Amino acid sequence: FAVSYAAAKDAESALDFEDLQLHARDLLRDHEALREREQLRFRSIMVDEFQDTNRLQCDLVDLLTGPGTERFFVGDEFQSIYGFRHADVGVFRERRAAAETLLPLTRNYRSRPEVLGVVNHLFGASFGEEFQPLAASGEFPDPVFGTPVELLVTDKSAYEDSGVHWRRAEARHVARRVREVVDSGAASPGEIVLLFAAGTDAEWYEEELRAADLPTYRSTGRGYFGQQQVVDLLSYLRLLHNRYDDEAVVSVLASPFVGVSNDALLLVRRAAGRRPIFTGIERTIPTGLAERDERLLRAFRQRFDRLAEASTRLSLERLCERIVADHDYDLAVLAQWDGRRRYANLRKLARLARSYEELRGPDVEGFVRFVSEQESAGAKELEAVAEEEGADAVRLLTIHAAKGLEFKVVVVADAGRDRNAPSADEILCLADGRFGFRVADPATGKRYGAFGYDDVTARRKEEDEAERLRLYYVAMTRAIDRLIVSGSIDPGRAADEKTPIGWVLGRLDCAAELAAATGPVELEREGVRVLVRLDRGALVEPVVLDEPEDAAEPGQLALFSPDSAPPLPPLAPALAPIAALPEPPLHDVRRLSYSALALFERCSYRYYAERVAGMRPADGHGTVAGTTGLAATEVGDAAHRLLELVDLATPEPPDVEQVRVWYPGVTDEELARIAAFVETYCSSELARRVAALPGARPERPFAFEHDGVLLHGRLDVLQREGTRALVLDYKTNTLAQGTPEEIVEADYRLQRLVYALACFLGGAEEVEVVYSFLERADAVVSTAFVRADVPALEAELSEAVARIRAGEFRPTPSEFTCAGCPALDVVCAGPRLRGGSPRLSSLAAAG
Ligand code: SF4
């Protein structure tokens, strides 16, 4: 990698940031005359934020220090939060120990004493002897009312079956409190900030603030390259470069550039047959389209042809502008609540295209590839900022972005988030040069640590924990008047105690007081006070704003009372009713596998995306050697394949190492999980029961016709004895979704009746269908059917087939179903639909 990377940089005559430091260090070190000349330029050197430097940067400072140069370092080891970009707080400690003169800085001119008291109490014990409590020295002419430090604690377990995700509930909790702070006059929106350790879910908090009618400005989240409008415009550029790029065609047709319905996408796909999708509209428009779709597709073809022809002579920047203007995409974007920012993002992409063209020439494909590479390399590019944006809005920032800033009210949000565990296959390297990684034994595929991997992992974990603590210290010390720390926690889950909010509650040692509380609780510890507001499931509904009160008053305002208003103009004549839209084309299903039926049951919209529109599910990569980690479907498949090897008469788990042959990418953890599934079955009461039955056989195929549809599939285990049949189906679902009975009822009802009908059609008079959830030996759901049930089963199946034929495709999001769904974030917002955002709900309904 190093050689290829160096060659790529040489080819571009480019230096990266590390090169700039390394070359400067080498020049100063190896060229005495040059070093002396540079040293003479500085009489004093002051290094600010010294805790964020590393050894290489310290070498540079040393090399610039001449015999008479004064040096002054300023830093706070407890604000060292840049380990991820190689800052080494150890360097700070070494230099401090060796310094001739130390000037402690303990006076804080930012925060109120009440805030600093809580910060000192929380962090003092954990930071050790080097920590010097901060003393408030600022002047605060206005008093602050109430308790300046609050905890908003959302009980995750209270939201388990509510249909509202706990993080959404926490976001509502925060929005409600911020609304109260603003309404009380304690701060204006522009004086409030929400800080996040990771900006991944900040969008939810922004939506809830917006729902509470608070203006917001967010600079966290998916980043610039993930913004929908940037993705749309890039798709259009891709399409201009290659009209047979299927993904680009679907993205453009479904986007506000064109906006055709799903039925139209399906008809275009069908018209293209096995050829690329664009051929479906290349020469003519497919028949059977709704009038609106036909009009949109015709308009698209005209504009697209014009743009394709113009693309050879326009600059990249101009081409971007023309695409946006010709399709009125700018108007569609500006009509949204954050339209100015979205539009600024489009302008920014056009400017990026201009810069690219100046360097590389007018190469559309090269530009699209360049942007994709930026995104996949995780390049951090902030969204464009529209003028005036953020002037008086609640800001949402990452803690790193807020370093060095201060705010009247700081809300440290999402403090219930657990740290992401580093990948087990990462090469770990410590600042002292020790490193370790894991290698696979070529014979067994088992992975072993090399070069002190275990020590390095343990040390790295300690360092990460310490840095996370410092991160929250930085966040809390941004507050001037008020500090609000918000997080969700499940009191019954030990792992949650390690989250930041769990840590804060642990430091306050308040479990008993909170358990007994029925409203807000004020805690007093060593003379400092914290107010805890608990939410135990009260915020299922979104924030509803009070209607403004009627401001009618006597006096001059009475002039505008309804009595004195001029008469209203007469009503406009009623328009003729709008003619009903034609029925959408039907989806004529001919074959259905049991897995297709199960998919339709779990989410009919995903069924549509995969089985009708032909979108390919996100594949796992477990079969590819050199990759790591399996998709959930691959874990399930591996468990099923192992169970096929089990002798049902004498159930013993087969060698789990066999999975490494099927899936070289499997991790040790996944392997252990798969082995546990198989062992659960083999040691279960159910396995003993099946072993005692004669003639139980695995993997039995079946097929039958119903209402003109061929239903087919395989039974995991089938046992026949006379007119009795038993079907066993293994499931690897997580039981966190509900009880086994609930999961079967919600997701596998149709599948179960298909199994039963298959057996009845094969001559059985009584059928028992058993679902064995392999997460727990006792998680077994058994249902018995008799021949008299057949008419009811057939009617239910007919109804499902009719629903599929009628095109009733609706998103039914859940974490389990949406994982790996090809529609996710392409034409469906997935789990975010559940949040009840008006915008997303309407999208779902439109879908
Ligand atoms: S993302 Fe989720 S809700 Fe949307 S179609 Fe896929 S499975 Fe259904």
PDB file of N, CA and C in Angstrom, residues 124 187 201 216 233 635 818:
ATOM      1  N   GLY A 124     -13.735  15.280  38.737  1.00  0.00           N
ATOM      2  CA  GLY A 124     -12.597  15.360  39.660  1.00  0.00           C
ATOM      3  C   GLY A 124     -12.019  13.990  39.994  1.00  0.00           C
ATOM      4  N   ALA A 187     -33.200  32.122  27.083  1.00  0.00           N
ATOM      5  CA  ALA A 187     -32.230  32.180  25.972  1.00  0.00           C
ATOM      6  C   ALA A 187     -33.000  32.221  24.669  1.00  0.00           C
ATOM      7  N   ASP A 201     -27.123  10.601  14.265  1.00  0.00           N
ATOM      8  CA  ASP A 201     -28.581  10.690  14.377  1.00  0.00           C
ATOM      9  C   ASP A 201     -29.071  12.104  14.686  1.00  0.00           C
ATOM     10  N   THR A 216     -33.419  25.825  13.166  1.00  0.00           N
ATOM     11  CA  THR A 216     -32.210  25.047  13.466  1.00  0.00           C
ATOM     12  C   THR A 216     -31.150  25.273  12.398  1.00  0.00           C
ATOM     13  N   LEU A 233     -27.978  15.026  -8.300  1.00  0.00           N
ATOM     14  CA  LEU A 233     -27.295  15.712  -9.400  1.00  0.00           C
ATOM     15  C   LEU A 233     -26.169  14.833  -9.949  1.00  0.00           C
ATOM     16  N   VAL A 635     -25.621 -15.284   8.090  1.00  0.00           N
ATOM     17  CA  VAL A 635     -25.551 -15.993   9.377  1.00  0.00           C
ATOM     18  C   VAL A 635     -26.674 -17.030   9.419  1.00  0.00           C
ATOM     19  N   CYS A 818     -35.420  -3.836   7.471  1.00  0.00           N
ATOM     20  CA  CYS A 818     -34.773  -2.830   6.619  1.00  0.00           C
ATOM     21  C   CYS A 818     -33.295  -3.142   6.389  1.00  0.00           C
TER      22      CYS A 818
END
